[in-house]
Amino acid sequence: MTKLLVAMTLALGGLAAPAFAGETTVTLAVRNWYCKACPHVVKESLAAVPGVTNVAVSDKTKTAVVTFDDTKADVKALINATTEAGYPSFLYSEGMLWP
């Protein structure tokens, strides 16, 4: 009986797991970043995406580190937001030669 209860609990837990929100953090490399206003525009465009909880931009590296709820947003939405603001972006990988 105990084994059956444990098995059922594990099975139900596995089914419910996808319902929980996941916090994801990505780094975007941003193009067309040339002036002092650019970091503000990039940050505001990303912050406006539903599900985004934090945005940190670096003028030195021309990147944006974005934390978001992956049930409400995805990388495509983030890239679209910066592109629509005039700053095309793409996923940054460690070791990538940038800028």
Short mmCIF file of C-alpha atoms in Angstrom, two decimals:
data_model
loop_
_atom_site.label_atom_id
_atom_site.label_comp_id
_atom_site.label_asym_id
_atom_site.label_seq_id
_atom_site.Cartn_x
_atom_site.Cartn_y
_atom_site.Cartn_z
CA MET A 1 0.00 0.00 0.00
CA THR A 2 2.81 2.41 0.89
CA LYS A 3 4.56 1.72 -2.41
CA LEU A 4 1.36 2.51 -4.27
CA LEU A 5 0.94 5.84 -2.46
CA VAL A 6 4.55 6.80 -3.14
CA ALA A 7 4.20 5.90 -6.81
CA MET A 8 0.99 7.92 -7.15
CA THR A 9 2.51 10.91 -5.40
CA LEU A 10 5.54 10.87 -7.69
CA ALA A 11 3.36 10.49 -10.77
CA LEU A 12 1.10 13.38 -9.81
CA GLY A 13 4.10 15.52 -8.91
CA GLY A 14 5.56 14.92 -12.36
CA LEU A 15 2.33 16.01 -14.02
CA ALA A 16 2.06 19.18 -11.95
CA ALA A 17 5.68 20.28 -12.40
CA PRO A 18 5.20 21.95 -15.81
CA ALA A 19 2.51 24.20 -14.30
CA PHE A 20 5.07 26.00 -12.13
CA ALA A 21 6.70 29.11 -13.55
CA GLY A 22 10.38 28.99 -14.28
CA GLU A 23 12.66 31.96 -13.91
CA THR A 24 15.12 32.19 -16.78
CA THR A 25 18.05 34.56 -17.27
CA VAL A 26 19.64 35.23 -20.65
CA THR A 27 22.21 37.64 -21.98
CA LEU A 28 21.50 39.45 -25.23
CA ALA A 29 24.14 41.11 -27.41
CA VAL A 30 22.64 44.32 -28.77
CA ARG A 31 23.45 46.03 -32.08
CA ASN A 32 23.10 49.73 -33.07
CA TRP A 33 24.16 50.82 -29.56
CA TYR A 34 26.10 54.06 -30.11
CA CYS A 35 24.88 56.86 -27.86
CA LYS A 36 24.21 57.67 -24.21
CA ALA A 37 20.44 57.16 -24.67
CA CYS A 38 20.81 53.64 -26.04
CA PRO A 39 21.07 51.81 -22.69
CA HIS A 40 17.89 53.48 -21.46
CA VAL A 41 15.92 52.62 -24.61
CA VAL A 42 17.14 49.01 -24.61
CA LYS A 43 16.33 48.58 -20.91
CA GLU A 44 12.86 50.12 -21.24
CA SER A 45 11.99 48.05 -24.32
CA LEU A 46 12.91 44.83 -22.51
CA ALA A 47 11.21 45.83 -19.25
CA ALA A 48 7.96 46.35 -21.18
CA VAL A 49 7.79 42.68 -22.20
CA PRO A 50 5.21 40.88 -20.02
CA GLY A 51 6.95 38.46 -17.66
CA VAL A 52 10.27 40.33 -17.50
CA THR A 53 11.30 40.77 -13.86
CA ASN A 54 14.77 42.32 -14.18
CA VAL A 55 16.94 43.97 -16.83
CA ALA A 56 20.58 44.99 -16.40
CA VAL A 57 22.35 46.65 -19.32
CA SER A 58 26.06 47.23 -19.87
CA ASP A 59 27.18 50.12 -22.03
CA LYS A 60 30.73 48.73 -21.97
CA THR A 61 29.85 45.30 -23.39
CA LYS A 62 26.67 46.34 -25.27
CA THR A 63 24.71 43.56 -23.61
CA ALA A 64 21.50 43.17 -21.65
CA VAL A 65 21.00 40.53 -18.97
CA VAL A 66 17.29 39.77 -18.74
CA THR A 67 15.47 37.70 -16.14
CA PHE A 68 11.94 36.62 -17.04
CA ASP A 69 9.14 34.20 -16.25
CA ASP A 70 9.39 31.63 -19.03
CA THR A 71 5.65 30.94 -18.90
CA LYS A 72 4.94 34.54 -19.92
CA ALA A 73 7.87 35.44 -22.19
CA ASP A 74 10.55 33.83 -24.30
CA VAL A 75 13.80 34.82 -25.99
CA LYS A 76 11.98 35.52 -29.25
CA ALA A 77 9.79 38.13 -27.50
CA LEU A 78 12.88 39.77 -25.97
CA ILE A 79 14.68 39.93 -29.31
CA ASN A 80 11.55 41.30 -30.95
CA ALA A 81 11.26 44.03 -28.29
CA THR A 82 14.79 45.34 -28.85
CA THR A 83 14.49 45.03 -32.63
CA GLU A 84 11.22 47.00 -32.64
CA ALA A 85 13.01 49.71 -30.63
CA GLY A 86 15.75 49.89 -33.29
CA TYR A 87 18.29 47.68 -31.54
CA PRO A 88 18.48 44.19 -33.07
CA SER A 89 19.79 41.64 -30.58
CA PHE A 90 20.72 37.98 -30.34
CA LEU A 91 21.65 35.51 -27.64
CA TYR A 92 25.14 36.14 -26.30
CA SER A 93 27.33 33.11 -25.57
CA GLU A 94 30.28 33.13 -23.18
CA GLY A 95 33.51 33.53 -25.09
CA MET A 96 31.78 35.13 -28.06
CA LEU A 97 33.80 37.92 -29.63
CA TRP A 98 31.64 40.94 -28.96
CA PRO A 99 31.32 43.83 -29.76
#
